Each structure stands twice: as structure tokens, then as C-alpha cells.
Amino acid sequence: MLLQMDNITKKYGEFSANRGIDFSLRAGEVHAIVGENGAGKTTLMRILYGMEQPTSGTIRLNGKEVSFASPEGAIRGGIGMVHQHFMLFPTFTIAENIVIGNEPGSGARFDRKQAVKTVDGLCEQYGMKVDPRAIVSSSAPGVQQRVEILKVLYQGAEIIILDEPTGVLTPLEVQELLEAIKQLSKQGKSFILISHKLNEVLDVADRITVLRDGAVTGVVEKGNTDARQLSRLMVGRELAELDKKTITPGEKVLEVSEVSIRGTKGKPVLDGVNIQVRAGEVVGVAGISGNGQSELLQVISGLAQPDSGRIAVSGKDVTGMSTREIREHGLAHIPEDRYVWGANRTATVMDTGLMGHHRRLQKGGFLKLKDIRSLVSGWVQKFSIKTGSLETSTQYLSGGNLQKLIVARELEQGTPFLIAAEPTRGVDIGAMETIHGELLKRREEGTGILLVSSELTEILKLSDRVLVMFEGRIAGELSAKEATEEKLGLLMAGGTL
């Protein structure tokens, strides 16, 4: 056995993040770890990578007991980790990012030509093509993911930990990554894959360990399980089927008319975009990241101003209005980036839940703290948000738990129109079930929803109509019955049906 983790326990005060976990990894194996947010997946891997120390338990590498006091020690032991959020220098070249920390050259001189040659050799050896001279910030997410993997391979990793590696990738990039993992495992590299995407896990993993509440609930071979069994092991119950009722859409709650925004180099990032959303319908927007979706959301919500065109919310022209004014006219907004647009890291859970509700939850200039506490406590219970207390700073919440808090906050605004941008990004399968159910409930109540998601399965599951964006334009529109992953993928790549 290449790696053996025995009886790993990690306590934070009275809370146990890991409870007596046994985990093993064979040479050349892809072993996936799945579980809900807070199940202990990332904590276990942080212990292996030297970012945390276990309260008790042992780690053996090639039969020898080891203990890593830092990631540097783990790297020397042949373990590399690719984190969920890329850790690259955006202004550096790909080659510079890969060799950083062990740069070729003599003395203080960095040999760039040798760095490029070294990276070309890595690409040839492992079958992962990148342009060593390209700047990271101008590279697609799929390329950046390959750069992260090549970086740990350059460091000599035999065990590679991948933490939610497909979160920002397109369907084509996901398939390319999974194929690369398979090829590298055939060459003897071993992978630990943390993921909540069961279809990807079942595609690439040899074995799957399921965690729930910090403990192992099952270890299964890929050929002896399916998504239904894994879901049951993850959440401890059968997941309900979505009930999407047939609804006749009502009045327009959003109208985007010929909206354009010029880019920095003169090329429009939005080019004559027209979109309508009616009460009681979900309109999905699909597209590869960087094709205008972010700018569309910003211009609708008042975070950016259009150079031309008109935007109406609930029949009122809101073009040029502030974010506050547009929200007061009937907009709620689950933002695509929970950290940049959705929360203040230093705010408490209660204060984060209050944002956007504070004007109605006050009397005589004083906040009604009892009502606020009751409201946010209800969300914590309903969405199973794991937090020590309402006074906990949001920086200590996992990404998935912060996402659930923001989703709850915006759903409870009770507005006629809702932007739901990446509503289930980083959440587990149980929370995804809850969020999808709540979105469809709002649809039944007459809310019009603009759904922007990089998850095509989510778009197809929830949408009544699907729009595809390509290079700042609407490249096509499909009804729910017409839409398939193949058709959407073709439009996303600039093709025609």
C-alpha cells in the first residue's frame, strides 16, 4: 500500500472534524473522497499535506510512519496538492509559475529558456499541453488547472491531491482533465480526488470513500456502486426527485433591450443583448466563462452601467440606477462570487444574513435584533448551515456553508425577480437538493428567475428556456424540451445548430 492513514482524529475544542478515519491509497490508483460540506474531506487532506496536525492517528508512506509539519515536508515526501482556488501568479508566464521555488539557472540568474524547455519536457512526458510562454491571466481555467498539476509533477509528486478540480471548467475542459488523470494514473501517479460531482467520480475513480459528519460511512469499488448509493451514504437518506410543475409564465419581470458595453480594447463585452424573463419561469444562461455572463449580471444589478440599451425590472426602467435603487424595484441577487460580491469576510453570520434586509428590520433607526436573530437562526436550521454561532465570523465558514447563507438571504427577499448566479457552487448534494427545491418553489409562487450556471446539468434541470452566450452575444435560445448538453456545448463553442 502506497499510503495508509489510520484512525485519524482531528478536534477543534469539543468539535471533531475527523473521527477515527481510515484511508488508503494504492500506487497508480484514483481514490475519490466524497461527502457533504463539513463532512471532513478537506480537513483530512490538509492533515496529509501538512497544513494541519492530527489530534491522534498515524500516517504511513510506503510502510514507513511519517509526520509532516508543513506542506514543504509533504512535498519532499512526494505529495502535491492542487487547491480548489488556483494558487498561481497571474502576471507570470506558465513556465515561471511551474518552476517557481526551484528555478533553473546559476546564482541569482533565472534561465527562462531552460524553464521553457523544462516545461515543454513535462508536457511531452505527461501528455498535458500548455504554452510555457503564455501569461497565466490570459489562459483559460482549464489551462490553469493543467498548470497546477504540472507544477506538482515538477516538484516530484507521486501522490496528487485534487480539491474540487472541475468547479470552474467547461464540459470539454472537464473531460480533458479526467482523461489526463486517467493517463497519469497509468504512468504510476496516484490521485486523491475530493469532489461532490458523482458522475465525474464514477467516471474516473477506482475506489470511493464516503464521509459523513467526520466519519467513514463506506468504502466502495467503482464497479460495485452508483450515484444513488453514494448519495444515500453521503446524506443518510434517499434524495427526493425534483417536482417541476408546468406553469404559464406571467408578466415580464426583466427586460434587457439592446444592451452593449465596450471593452477596454474597443471590442464589446456585451453586444446588443436582448433578454426577457417572465413571472413564474426560469431562464437559464449557459456559456464558457468570459463570454459576457459576468458583465450581464453586473449591468442588470447596477454594479456596472451600459454604454447603450435599456434595462427594466418589473416594468420600471432602471437603466443607470444604483444597486440599492434596482433592488428596491424588485431585484434579489445570488452573486456568482460569494466572497467578492456576497459577503464581508469579517462580518458575523447574523450581519451577513441581515444584508439587504436591514431597512425593513428596524424601528426608529434601531435594528430589531430579536427578529433578525430569529430570521437568520431559521435559515441556519433550514439549510443545515454549519456554524458555531450567529456571532461567528463568515471567514470561518466553509465556502459551501457561506453559499447556503447567501442563497437563503436572497431567496427570503421576496422579490418578483431573482438573479441566481452559480447558486450551488461548492455546495454538497444535500444542499443542492434544498436549493433547487427552493428555486422551483419561488418559480411556482410567481418569481421570475435568471439562472446563470457553469453546471449544464443544473441549467437543464431547472430551466424553462436556455440562452447561450458567446463573445458577448446571445448565440441561441432553446426550450427545455429542445436543450441537450450536446446542443448547448456546440453553441458555447461558437458553433451553430
Coordinates of C-alpha atoms in Angstrom, one line a residue:
M1 CA 0.0 0.0 0.0
L2 CA 1.5 3.4 -1.0
L3 CA -0.3 5.4 1.6
Q4 CA -2.1 4.4 4.8
M5 CA -3.9 6.8 7.2
D6 CA -5.1 5.0 10.3
N7 CA -7.6 6.2 12.9
I8 CA -7.2 9.9 12.0
T9 CA -9.0 12.2 14.5
K10 CA -8.9 16.0 14.4
K11 CA -10.6 18.0 17.2
Y12 CA -11.2 21.7 17.4
G13 CA -12.2 22.1 21.0
E14 CA -15.2 19.9 21.5
F15 CA -15.9 19.7 17.8
S16 CA -14.5 16.6 15.9
A17 CA -13.8 17.4 12.2
N18 CA -12.4 13.9 11.7
R19 CA -13.4 10.9 13.8
G20 CA -11.2 7.8 13.6
I21 CA -10.9 7.8 9.8
D22 CA -9.0 5.0 8.0
F23 CA -7.9 5.8 4.4
S24 CA -5.6 4.1 2.0
L25 CA -4.2 4.7 -1.5
R26 CA -2.5 2.2 -3.9
A27 CA 0.1 3.1 -6.4
G28 CA -1.5 4.2 -9.7
E29 CA -4.9 4.5 -8.1
V30 CA -7.5 7.2 -8.3
H31 CA -9.2 7.2 -4.9
A32 CA -12.1 9.7 -4.6
I33 CA -13.4 11.2 -1.3
V34 CA -17.0 12.4 -1.3
G35 CA -19.3 13.8 1.3
E36 CA -21.3 16.8 2.2
N37 CA -19.8 20.2 3.2
G38 CA -18.4 19.8 6.7
A39 CA -18.0 16.0 6.3
G40 CA -14.3 16.3 7.0
K41 CA -12.9 15.8 3.4
T42 CA -10.7 18.8 3.2
T43 CA -9.5 18.6 6.8
L44 CA -8.3 15.0 6.2
M45 CA -6.3 16.1 3.2
R46 CA -4.9 19.2 5.0
I47 CA -3.6 16.8 7.6
L48 CA -2.0 14.6 4.9
Y49 CA -0.5 17.7 3.2
G50 CA 1.0 19.1 6.5
M51 CA -1.4 22.1 6.8
E52 CA -2.9 20.6 9.9
Q53 CA -1.7 18.2 12.6
P54 CA -4.0 15.3 13.7
T55 CA -5.2 15.1 17.3
S56 CA -4.4 11.4 17.0
G57 CA -3.8 8.8 14.4
T58 CA -0.9 7.7 12.2
I59 CA 0.2 8.2 8.5
R60 CA 2.4 5.6 6.7
L61 CA 4.0 6.3 3.4
N62 CA 5.4 3.2 1.7
G63 CA 5.1 1.4 5.0
K64 CA 7.1 4.0 7.0
E65 CA 5.4 6.2 9.5
V66 CA 5.7 9.9 8.6
S67 CA 4.6 13.2 10.1
F68 CA 4.6 16.4 8.0
A69 CA 4.9 19.7 9.9
S70 CA 4.2 21.8 6.8
P71 CA 3.4 21.5 3.1
E72 CA 7.1 21.7 2.3
G73 CA 7.6 18.5 4.2
A74 CA 4.7 16.8 2.3
I75 CA 6.2 18.0 -1.0
R76 CA 9.6 16.5 -0.1
G77 CA 7.7 13.3 0.7
G78 CA 6.2 13.2 -2.8
I79 CA 2.8 14.6 -2.1
G80 CA 1.4 17.6 -4.0
M81 CA -2.0 19.4 -3.6
V82 CA -4.0 21.4 -6.2
H83 CA -6.3 23.6 -4.2
Q84 CA -9.9 24.4 -5.1
H85 CA -8.9 28.1 -5.8
F86 CA -5.9 28.2 -8.1
M87 CA -2.7 29.5 -6.4
L88 CA -0.9 30.9 -9.4
F89 CA 0.8 34.3 -10.1
P90 CA -1.5 35.8 -12.7
T91 CA 1.1 38.2 -14.3
F92 CA 3.8 35.4 -14.6
T93 CA 4.2 33.1 -17.5
I94 CA 3.1 29.5 -17.3
A95 CA 6.7 28.3 -17.2
E96 CA 7.5 30.8 -14.4
N97 CA 4.6 29.5 -12.3
I98 CA 5.6 25.9 -12.8
V99 CA 9.3 26.2 -11.8
I100 CA 8.9 28.8 -9.1
G101 CA 10.7 27.7 -5.9
N102 CA 13.1 25.6 -7.9
E103 CA 14.1 27.8 -10.8
P104 CA 16.8 26.7 -13.3
G105 CA 19.8 29.0 -13.5
S106 CA 23.0 29.8 -11.7
G107 CA 23.3 32.1 -8.7
A108 CA 20.7 34.8 -8.9
R109 CA 20.2 34.5 -12.7
F110 CA 16.9 32.9 -13.8
D111 CA 17.3 30.9 -17.0
R112 CA 14.0 31.5 -18.8
K113 CA 15.0 29.5 -21.9
Q114 CA 15.7 26.4 -19.7
A115 CA 12.4 26.9 -17.8
V116 CA 10.5 26.8 -21.1
K117 CA 12.5 23.8 -22.2
T118 CA 11.8 22.0 -18.9
V119 CA 8.0 22.7 -19.1
D120 CA 8.0 21.5 -22.7
G121 CA 9.6 18.3 -21.5
L122 CA 7.0 17.9 -18.7
C123 CA 4.2 18.4 -21.3
E124 CA 5.8 15.8 -23.6
Q125 CA 6.3 13.3 -20.7
Y126 CA 2.8 13.6 -19.2
G127 CA 0.7 14.4 -22.3
M128 CA -0.6 17.7 -21.0
K129 CA -0.2 20.5 -23.5
V130 CA 0.3 24.1 -22.4
D131 CA 2.2 27.1 -23.9
P132 CA 5.1 27.8 -21.4
R133 CA 5.4 31.4 -22.7
A134 CA 1.7 32.4 -22.2
I135 CA 0.7 34.6 -19.3
V136 CA -1.5 32.9 -16.7
S137 CA -4.1 35.7 -16.5
S138 CA -4.8 35.3 -20.2
S139 CA -5.1 31.5 -20.0
A140 CA -8.5 29.6 -19.8
P141 CA -9.4 28.0 -16.4
G142 CA -8.8 24.5 -18.0
V143 CA -5.2 25.6 -18.9
Q144 CA -4.6 27.0 -15.4
Q145 CA -5.8 23.6 -13.9
R146 CA -3.2 21.8 -16.1
V147 CA -0.5 24.3 -14.9
E148 CA -1.3 23.5 -11.3
I149 CA -0.9 19.8 -12.0
L150 CA 2.3 20.3 -13.9
K151 CA 3.6 22.3 -11.0
V152 CA 3.2 19.5 -8.5
L153 CA 4.6 17.0 -11.1
Y154 CA 7.7 19.2 -11.5
Q155 CA 8.0 19.2 -7.7
G156 CA 8.3 15.4 -7.9
A157 CA 4.8 14.4 -6.6
E158 CA 3.8 10.8 -6.7
I159 CA 0.6 11.4 -4.9
I160 CA -1.6 14.3 -6.2
I161 CA -4.5 15.7 -4.2
L162 CA -7.2 17.4 -6.3
D163 CA -9.7 19.5 -4.3
E164 CA -12.9 20.1 -6.3
P165 CA -10.8 20.4 -9.5
T166 CA -13.7 20.9 -12.0
G167 CA -15.6 23.7 -10.3
V168 CA -14.7 26.4 -12.9
L169 CA -14.2 24.2 -16.0
T170 CA -16.4 23.9 -19.1
P171 CA -17.7 20.4 -20.1
L172 CA -14.9 20.0 -22.6
E173 CA -12.3 21.0 -20.1
V174 CA -13.7 18.6 -17.6
Q175 CA -13.4 15.7 -20.0
E176 CA -9.8 16.7 -20.9
L177 CA -8.9 16.8 -17.1
L178 CA -10.5 13.4 -16.4
E179 CA -8.7 11.9 -19.4
A180 CA -5.4 13.5 -18.1
I181 CA -5.9 11.9 -14.7
K182 CA -6.5 8.5 -16.2
Q183 CA -3.4 8.8 -18.3
L184 CA -1.2 9.9 -15.4
S185 CA -2.5 7.1 -13.2
K186 CA -1.5 4.6 -16.0
Q187 CA 2.0 6.1 -15.7
G188 CA 2.0 5.3 -12.0
K189 CA 0.9 8.6 -10.4
S190 CA -1.7 8.2 -7.6
F191 CA -4.6 10.6 -7.1
I192 CA -6.8 11.6 -4.3
L193 CA -9.9 13.4 -5.7
I194 CA -12.2 15.5 -3.5
S195 CA -15.4 16.1 -5.4
H196 CA -19.2 16.4 -5.0
K197 CA -19.8 15.6 -8.7
L198 CA -20.7 12.0 -8.6
N199 CA -20.9 11.5 -12.3
E200 CA -17.2 12.6 -12.6
V201 CA -16.2 10.5 -9.6
L202 CA -17.8 7.4 -11.1
D203 CA -16.1 8.1 -14.4
V204 CA -12.5 8.4 -13.1
A205 CA -12.2 6.9 -9.7
D206 CA -11.1 3.3 -8.9
R207 CA -12.3 3.4 -5.3
I208 CA -14.5 5.9 -3.4
T209 CA -14.6 6.7 0.3
V210 CA -17.7 8.4 1.6
L211 CA -17.6 10.6 4.7
R212 CA -20.5 11.9 6.8
D213 CA -20.1 14.1 9.9
G214 CA -16.4 13.4 10.1
A215 CA -16.6 9.6 9.9
V216 CA -16.4 7.0 7.1
T217 CA -19.8 5.6 6.0
G218 CA -18.5 3.5 3.2
V219 CA -15.5 2.5 1.0
V220 CA -16.7 1.1 -2.3
E221 CA -15.1 0.0 -5.6
K222 CA -16.4 1.9 -8.6
G223 CA -17.9 -1.1 -10.3
N224 CA -20.0 -2.0 -7.2
T225 CA -21.8 1.3 -6.7
D226 CA -23.8 4.0 -8.4
A227 CA -24.8 7.6 -7.8
R228 CA -27.9 6.7 -5.9
Q229 CA -26.0 4.5 -3.3
L230 CA -23.3 7.2 -3.0
S231 CA -25.9 9.9 -2.4
R232 CA -27.5 7.7 0.3
L233 CA -24.2 7.2 2.1
M234 CA -23.4 10.9 1.9
V235 CA -26.7 12.2 3.3
G236 CA -28.0 9.2 5.2
R237 CA -31.3 9.1 3.3
E238 CA -32.8 8.8 -0.2
L239 CA -32.8 12.1 -2.1
A240 CA -36.2 13.3 -3.4
E241 CA -36.9 13.7 -7.1
L242 CA -37.4 17.3 -8.2
D243 CA -41.0 18.1 -9.0
K244 CA -41.1 20.8 -11.7
K245 CA -44.7 21.8 -12.3
T246 CA -46.0 23.1 -15.6
I247 CA -46.6 26.9 -15.2
T248 CA -47.9 29.5 -17.7
P249 CA -45.5 32.5 -17.4
G250 CA -46.9 35.9 -16.5
E251 CA -45.8 39.5 -16.9
K252 CA -42.3 40.4 -17.8
V253 CA -40.1 40.9 -14.6
L254 CA -36.9 41.6 -16.6
E255 CA -36.4 43.1 -20.0
V256 CA -32.9 43.7 -21.3
S257 CA -33.1 45.6 -24.7
E258 CA -30.1 46.0 -27.0
V259 CA -27.6 46.4 -24.1
S260 CA -24.0 46.9 -25.0
I261 CA -20.8 47.5 -23.0
R262 CA -17.5 48.4 -24.7
G263 CA -14.4 46.6 -23.6
T264 CA -11.0 48.1 -22.9
K265 CA -9.7 47.5 -26.4
G266 CA -12.9 48.6 -28.2
K267 CA -14.3 45.1 -28.6
P268 CA -17.7 45.0 -26.9
V269 CA -18.0 42.6 -24.0
L270 CA -21.8 42.8 -24.4
D271 CA -23.1 43.4 -27.9
G272 CA -26.7 44.2 -28.4
V273 CA -28.0 41.7 -25.8
N274 CA -31.8 41.1 -25.6
I275 CA -33.3 39.0 -22.8
Q276 CA -36.7 38.7 -21.3
V277 CA -37.7 36.9 -18.1
R278 CA -41.4 36.4 -17.1
A279 CA -43.0 35.8 -13.8
G280 CA -43.1 32.0 -13.0
E281 CA -40.3 31.0 -15.3
V282 CA -36.6 30.1 -15.0
V283 CA -34.4 31.3 -17.9
G284 CA -31.0 29.7 -17.9
V285 CA -27.9 31.3 -19.3
A286 CA -25.1 29.0 -20.4
G287 CA -21.7 29.8 -21.7
I288 CA -18.0 29.4 -21.3
S289 CA -16.6 31.8 -18.6
G290 CA -15.6 35.1 -20.1
N291 CA -18.2 35.4 -22.8
G292 CA -20.2 38.2 -21.1
Q293 CA -22.2 36.5 -18.4
S294 CA -20.5 38.4 -15.6
E295 CA -20.9 41.7 -17.3
L296 CA -24.6 40.9 -17.9
L297 CA -25.2 40.3 -14.3
Q298 CA -23.4 43.4 -13.2
V299 CA -25.2 45.7 -15.6
I300 CA -28.6 44.3 -14.6
S301 CA -27.9 44.7 -10.9
G302 CA -26.4 48.2 -11.2
L303 CA -22.8 47.2 -10.5
A304 CA -21.9 48.4 -14.0
Q305 CA -23.5 50.8 -16.4
P306 CA -24.3 50.0 -20.0
D307 CA -22.9 52.2 -22.8
S308 CA -26.2 51.8 -24.7
G309 CA -29.5 49.9 -24.3
R310 CA -32.3 49.7 -21.7
I311 CA -33.0 47.6 -18.6
A312 CA -36.4 47.2 -17.0
V313 CA -37.2 45.4 -13.8
S314 CA -40.9 44.7 -13.0
G315 CA -41.9 47.1 -15.8
K316 CA -39.8 50.0 -14.5
D317 CA -36.9 51.5 -16.4
V318 CA -33.8 51.0 -14.1
T319 CA -31.1 51.9 -16.6
G320 CA -28.4 53.8 -14.8
M321 CA -29.8 53.4 -11.3
S322 CA -27.8 52.4 -8.3
T323 CA -27.7 48.8 -7.0
R324 CA -29.8 49.9 -4.0
E325 CA -32.5 51.5 -6.2
I326 CA -32.7 48.5 -8.5
R327 CA -33.1 46.1 -5.5
E328 CA -35.9 48.4 -4.2
H329 CA -37.6 48.0 -7.6
G330 CA -37.8 44.2 -7.1
L331 CA -34.4 42.5 -7.6
A332 CA -32.7 39.9 -5.4
H333 CA -29.3 38.7 -6.4
I334 CA -27.4 35.5 -5.5
P335 CA -23.9 36.6 -6.8
E336 CA -21.6 34.4 -8.8
D337 CA -18.7 35.1 -6.4
R338 CA -19.7 34.8 -2.8
Y339 CA -16.5 36.4 -1.5
V340 CA -16.3 39.4 -3.8
W341 CA -20.0 40.3 -4.1
G342 CA -21.9 38.3 -1.5
A343 CA -20.3 38.8 1.9
N344 CA -17.8 40.6 4.1
R345 CA -15.3 38.1 5.5
T346 CA -15.1 39.9 8.8
A347 CA -18.9 40.2 9.3
T348 CA -20.7 37.8 11.5
V349 CA -23.2 35.2 10.3
M350 CA -26.0 37.3 11.6
D351 CA -24.7 40.5 10.0
T352 CA -24.2 38.7 6.7
G353 CA -27.8 37.4 6.8
L354 CA -29.0 40.9 7.6
M355 CA -27.5 42.5 4.5
G356 CA -30.3 43.7 2.2
H357 CA -32.9 43.1 4.9
H358 CA -31.7 45.8 7.3
R359 CA -34.0 48.6 6.1
R360 CA -37.2 46.7 6.9
L361 CA -35.9 45.1 10.1
Q362 CA -35.6 48.3 12.0
K363 CA -37.8 50.7 14.0
G364 CA -37.0 54.3 14.9
G365 CA -33.5 53.9 13.5
F366 CA -32.7 50.8 15.7
L367 CA -32.3 47.3 14.3
K368 CA -34.8 44.8 15.6
L369 CA -32.2 42.3 16.8
K370 CA -34.6 39.8 18.2
D371 CA -36.4 39.5 14.8
I372 CA -33.1 39.4 13.0
R373 CA -31.8 36.6 15.2
S374 CA -34.9 34.6 14.8
L375 CA -34.8 35.0 11.0
V376 CA -31.2 34.0 10.5
S377 CA -31.5 31.1 13.0
G378 CA -34.3 29.8 10.9
W379 CA -32.1 29.8 7.8
V380 CA -29.3 28.1 9.6
Q381 CA -31.6 25.3 10.5
K382 CA -33.5 25.1 7.2
F383 CA -30.3 25.0 5.1
S384 CA -28.2 23.0 7.6
I385 CA -25.6 25.7 7.8
K386 CA -22.7 24.5 10.0
T387 CA -21.6 27.4 12.3
G388 CA -20.6 27.7 15.9
S389 CA -23.0 30.6 16.5
L390 CA -24.6 33.5 14.8
E391 CA -21.7 35.6 16.1
T392 CA -19.1 33.5 14.2
S393 CA -17.2 35.5 11.5
T394 CA -18.1 34.3 8.0
Q395 CA -14.3 33.8 7.3
Y396 CA -14.6 30.7 9.4
L397 CA -17.4 29.2 7.4
S398 CA -16.6 26.7 4.7
G399 CA -17.3 28.0 1.2
G400 CA -20.4 25.8 0.9
N401 CA -21.9 27.0 4.2
L402 CA -21.4 30.6 3.3
Q403 CA -23.0 29.9 -0.1
K404 CA -26.1 28.5 1.7
L405 CA -26.3 31.5 3.9
I406 CA -26.2 33.9 0.9
V407 CA -28.8 31.8 -1.0
A408 CA -31.1 31.8 2.0
R409 CA -30.7 35.6 2.4
E410 CA -31.6 36.4 -1.2
L411 CA -34.4 33.9 -1.5
E412 CA -36.1 35.5 1.5
Q413 CA -36.1 38.9 -0.1
G414 CA -39.5 38.0 -1.6
T415 CA -38.9 40.0 -4.8
P416 CA -40.6 39.4 -8.2
F417 CA -37.3 38.9 -9.9
L418 CA -34.2 36.9 -8.8
I419 CA -30.8 36.5 -10.3
A420 CA -29.4 33.1 -9.3
A421 CA -25.7 33.1 -10.4
E422 CA -23.9 29.8 -9.7
P423 CA -26.4 29.1 -6.8
T424 CA -24.9 25.7 -5.9
R425 CA -21.2 26.4 -6.5
G426 CA -19.2 24.5 -3.9
V427 CA -22.2 23.0 -2.0
D428 CA -22.9 19.3 -1.4
I429 CA -25.5 17.1 -2.9
G430 CA -27.9 17.5 0.0
A431 CA -27.7 21.3 0.0
M432 CA -28.0 21.3 -3.8
E433 CA -31.3 19.4 -3.4
T434 CA -32.6 22.0 -1.0
I435 CA -31.5 25.0 -3.1
H436 CA -33.0 23.5 -6.3
G437 CA -36.2 22.8 -4.5
E438 CA -36.4 26.4 -3.1
L439 CA -35.8 27.9 -6.5
L440 CA -38.6 25.9 -8.1
K441 CA -40.8 26.8 -5.1
R442 CA -40.2 30.5 -5.9
R443 CA -40.9 29.8 -9.5
E444 CA -44.3 28.3 -8.5
E445 CA -45.0 31.4 -6.4
G446 CA -44.5 33.6 -9.5
T447 CA -40.9 34.7 -9.2
G448 CA -39.1 35.2 -12.4
I449 CA -35.5 33.7 -12.2
L450 CA -32.5 34.4 -14.4
L451 CA -30.2 31.4 -13.7
V452 CA -26.6 31.7 -14.7
S453 CA -24.6 28.5 -14.1
S454 CA -21.5 26.7 -15.4
E455 CA -23.2 23.4 -14.5
L456 CA -25.1 22.3 -17.6
T457 CA -26.9 19.6 -15.6
E458 CA -28.3 22.4 -13.3
I459 CA -29.3 24.5 -16.3
L460 CA -31.1 21.6 -17.9
K461 CA -32.8 20.5 -14.7
L462 CA -34.2 23.9 -13.7
S463 CA -34.7 26.0 -16.8
D464 CA -37.9 26.6 -18.9
R465 CA -35.8 28.3 -21.6
V466 CA -32.0 28.3 -22.1
L467 CA -29.9 31.1 -23.7
V468 CA -26.3 30.6 -24.7
M469 CA -23.8 33.4 -24.6
F470 CA -20.8 33.6 -26.9
E471 CA -18.5 36.6 -27.3
G472 CA -20.9 38.9 -25.7
R473 CA -24.0 37.9 -27.8
I474 CA -26.9 35.6 -27.4
A475 CA -25.8 32.8 -29.7
G476 CA -29.0 30.8 -29.4
E477 CA -32.1 30.0 -27.5
L478 CA -33.6 26.6 -26.8
S479 CA -36.7 25.4 -25.0
A480 CA -36.4 23.0 -22.1
K481 CA -37.5 20.2 -24.4
E482 CA -35.0 21.1 -27.1
A483 CA -32.0 21.6 -24.9
T484 CA -29.3 18.9 -24.5
E485 CA -25.7 19.1 -23.3
E486 CA -24.5 18.4 -26.8
K487 CA -26.5 21.3 -28.4
L488 CA -25.6 23.7 -25.6
G489 CA -21.9 22.7 -25.9
L490 CA -21.9 23.3 -29.6
L491 CA -23.4 26.8 -29.2
M492 CA -21.0 27.5 -26.3
A493 CA -18.1 26.8 -28.6
G494 CA -19.3 29.2 -31.3
G495 CA -21.0 26.6 -33.5
T496 CA -24.5 26.6 -35.0
L497 CA -27.3 24.1 -34.7

